[in-house]
Amino acid sequence: MGTQFKEPISITELKERYAKGERNFRNSDFDSETFENLNLDGIDFEHSWFHSSTFRNCSLKNVNLKNCNLKCCEFDNSDFENTNFYNSLLCGSDFQNCELKGTDFTKAGFYGAELNTIDYLKHLSDKNNVA
């Protein structure tokens, strides 16, 4: 019988499980957590909830963040190259100095978000992918 997914209870547990090769963290719930100096490339957070969490100096390339709630989050100096935010809510979130090359924001909601990322508008005009 296969192992059933267990939602991580802390950043420490997430890091341990990721280091062991686990990438499926769908339907996870993180409230007021700090993700700092982490490489989480290729992780799958689809349908997850992040509230008032901080992502600082992280590598989040090729991450699945489809259908997520990322409300009031801070994204600072992190790399989201080829990350998928399809149909996610980023309300009240703040992006500072983040790499967004190839990032998909199709149908994403940004009400009250601050997008102070260099070349952000270039990515939008290249893909025309924000609702």
Tab-separated table of C-alpha atoms in Angstrom:
chain	number	residue	atom	x	y	z
A	1	MET	CA	0.000	0.000	0.000
A	2	GLY	CA	1.334	3.463	-0.960
A	3	THR	CA	2.297	6.147	1.501
A	4	GLN	CA	-0.455	8.691	2.055
A	5	PHE	CA	0.464	12.382	1.843
A	6	LYS	CA	0.873	14.096	5.201
A	7	GLU	CA	0.752	17.883	5.369
A	8	PRO	CA	4.010	19.336	6.770
A	9	ILE	CA	3.603	20.808	10.233
A	10	SER	CA	6.660	23.075	10.136
A	11	ILE	CA	9.248	24.574	7.796
A	12	THR	CA	11.798	22.209	9.346
A	13	GLU	CA	9.703	19.177	8.420
A	14	LEU	CA	9.115	20.548	4.910
A	15	LYS	CA	12.884	20.985	4.411
A	16	GLU	CA	13.599	17.457	5.676
A	17	ARG	CA	11.006	15.848	3.419
A	18	TYR	CA	12.116	17.942	0.409
A	19	ALA	CA	15.747	16.894	1.021
A	20	LYS	CA	14.604	13.247	0.901
A	21	GLY	CA	13.123	13.859	-2.568
A	22	GLU	CA	9.461	14.525	-1.767
A	23	ARG	CA	7.930	17.210	-3.992
A	24	ASN	CA	4.156	16.814	-3.525
A	25	PHE	CA	2.994	19.247	-0.870
A	26	ARG	CA	-0.442	19.983	-2.342
A	27	ASN	CA	-3.168	21.309	-0.040
A	28	SER	CA	-0.644	22.493	2.553
A	29	ASP	CA	-1.423	25.289	4.990
A	30	PHE	CA	1.202	27.789	6.145
A	31	ASP	CA	0.311	30.763	8.341
A	32	SER	CA	2.886	33.408	9.264
A	33	GLU	CA	5.832	31.198	8.256
A	34	THR	CA	9.220	32.392	7.025
A	35	PHE	CA	10.819	30.584	4.085
A	36	GLU	CA	14.367	31.929	4.002
A	37	ASN	CA	17.444	30.911	1.995
A	38	LEU	CA	15.682	27.784	0.700
A	39	ASN	CA	15.911	25.942	-2.590
A	40	LEU	CA	12.433	24.514	-3.273
A	41	ASP	CA	12.791	24.127	-7.042
A	42	GLY	CA	10.164	21.874	-8.589
A	43	ILE	CA	7.947	21.630	-5.499
A	44	ASP	CA	4.176	21.194	-5.957
A	45	PHE	CA	2.062	23.407	-3.680
A	46	GLU	CA	-1.126	23.322	-5.783
A	47	HIS	CA	-4.263	24.238	-3.796
A	48	SER	CA	-2.181	25.386	-0.813
A	49	TRP	CA	-2.749	28.280	1.568
A	50	PHE	CA	-0.018	30.750	2.534
A	51	HIS	CA	-1.131	33.616	4.767
A	52	SER	CA	1.187	36.359	5.998
A	53	SER	CA	4.208	34.248	5.062
A	54	THR	CA	7.591	35.489	3.883
A	55	PHE	CA	9.744	34.081	1.081
A	56	ARG	CA	13.201	35.675	1.265
A	57	ASN	CA	16.251	34.711	-0.815
A	58	CYS	CA	14.575	31.537	-2.067
A	59	SER	CA	14.894	29.581	-5.297
A	60	LEU	CA	11.398	28.602	-6.426
A	61	LYS	CA	12.027	27.694	-10.058
A	62	ASN	CA	9.475	25.507	-11.831
A	63	VAL	CA	7.170	25.501	-8.793
A	64	ASN	CA	3.468	24.660	-9.058
A	65	LEU	CA	1.474	27.310	-7.180
A	66	LYS	CA	-1.737	26.859	-9.172
A	67	ASN	CA	-4.999	27.584	-7.380
A	68	CYS	CA	-3.229	28.812	-4.243
A	69	ASN	CA	-4.121	31.487	-1.729
A	70	LEU	CA	-1.006	33.591	-1.116
A	71	LYS	CA	-2.546	36.458	0.817
A	72	CYS	CA	-0.511	39.172	2.505
A	73	CYS	CA	2.757	37.400	1.694
A	74	GLU	CA	6.152	38.999	1.176
A	75	PHE	CA	8.326	37.782	-1.679
A	76	ASP	CA	11.788	39.299	-1.456
A	77	ASN	CA	14.811	38.603	-3.636
A	78	SER	CA	13.485	35.209	-4.747
A	79	ASP	CA	13.624	33.404	-8.087
A	80	PHE	CA	10.254	32.302	-9.509
A	81	GLU	CA	11.527	31.435	-12.993
A	82	ASN	CA	8.951	29.291	-14.840
A	83	THR	CA	6.697	29.108	-11.773
A	84	ASN	CA	2.965	28.650	-12.297
A	85	PHE	CA	0.600	30.955	-10.343
A	86	TYR	CA	-2.427	30.050	-12.525
A	87	ASN	CA	-5.718	31.085	-10.869
A	88	SER	CA	-3.986	31.969	-7.581
A	89	LEU	CA	-4.872	34.834	-5.269
A	90	LEU	CA	-1.963	37.096	-4.370
A	91	CYS	CA	-4.061	39.775	-2.682
A	92	GLY	CA	-2.097	42.138	-0.467
A	93	SER	CA	1.171	40.416	-1.339
A	94	ASP	CA	4.409	42.247	-2.030
A	95	PHE	CA	7.013	41.235	-4.647
A	96	GLN	CA	10.413	42.944	-4.244
A	97	ASN	CA	13.422	42.197	-6.482
A	98	CYS	CA	12.115	38.832	-7.676
A	99	GLU	CA	12.963	37.003	-10.904
A	100	LEU	CA	9.759	36.295	-12.839
A	101	LYS	CA	11.124	35.056	-16.182
A	102	GLY	CA	8.639	32.620	-17.721
A	103	THR	CA	6.260	32.901	-14.767
A	104	ASP	CA	2.575	32.220	-15.518
A	105	PHE	CA	0.096	34.558	-13.793
A	106	THR	CA	-2.884	33.588	-15.978
A	107	LYS	CA	-6.142	34.324	-14.113
A	108	ALA	CA	-4.214	35.323	-10.967
A	109	GLY	CA	-5.768	37.957	-8.697
A	110	PHE	CA	-3.570	40.788	-7.419
A	111	TYR	CA	-5.959	43.067	-5.494
A	112	GLY	CA	-3.870	45.293	-3.235
A	113	ALA	CA	-0.595	43.609	-4.243
A	114	GLU	CA	2.645	45.548	-4.710
A	115	LEU	CA	4.693	44.482	-7.673
A	116	ASN	CA	8.003	46.303	-7.450
A	117	THR	CA	9.976	43.766	-9.407
A	118	ILE	CA	12.358	44.916	-12.119
A	119	ASP	CA	11.117	43.889	-15.573
A	120	TYR	CA	7.726	42.805	-14.184
A	121	LEU	CA	5.832	44.769	-16.842
A	122	LYS	CA	8.097	43.326	-19.534
A	123	HIS	CA	7.075	39.789	-18.492
A	124	LEU	CA	3.427	40.763	-18.556
A	125	SER	CA	3.640	42.333	-21.971
A	126	ASP	CA	5.601	39.355	-23.316
A	127	LYS	CA	3.007	36.844	-22.132
A	128	ASN	CA	-0.085	39.035	-21.629
A	129	ASN	CA	-0.957	36.650	-18.827
A	130	VAL	CA	-2.511	38.526	-15.918
A	131	ALA	CA	-6.198	38.885	-15.214
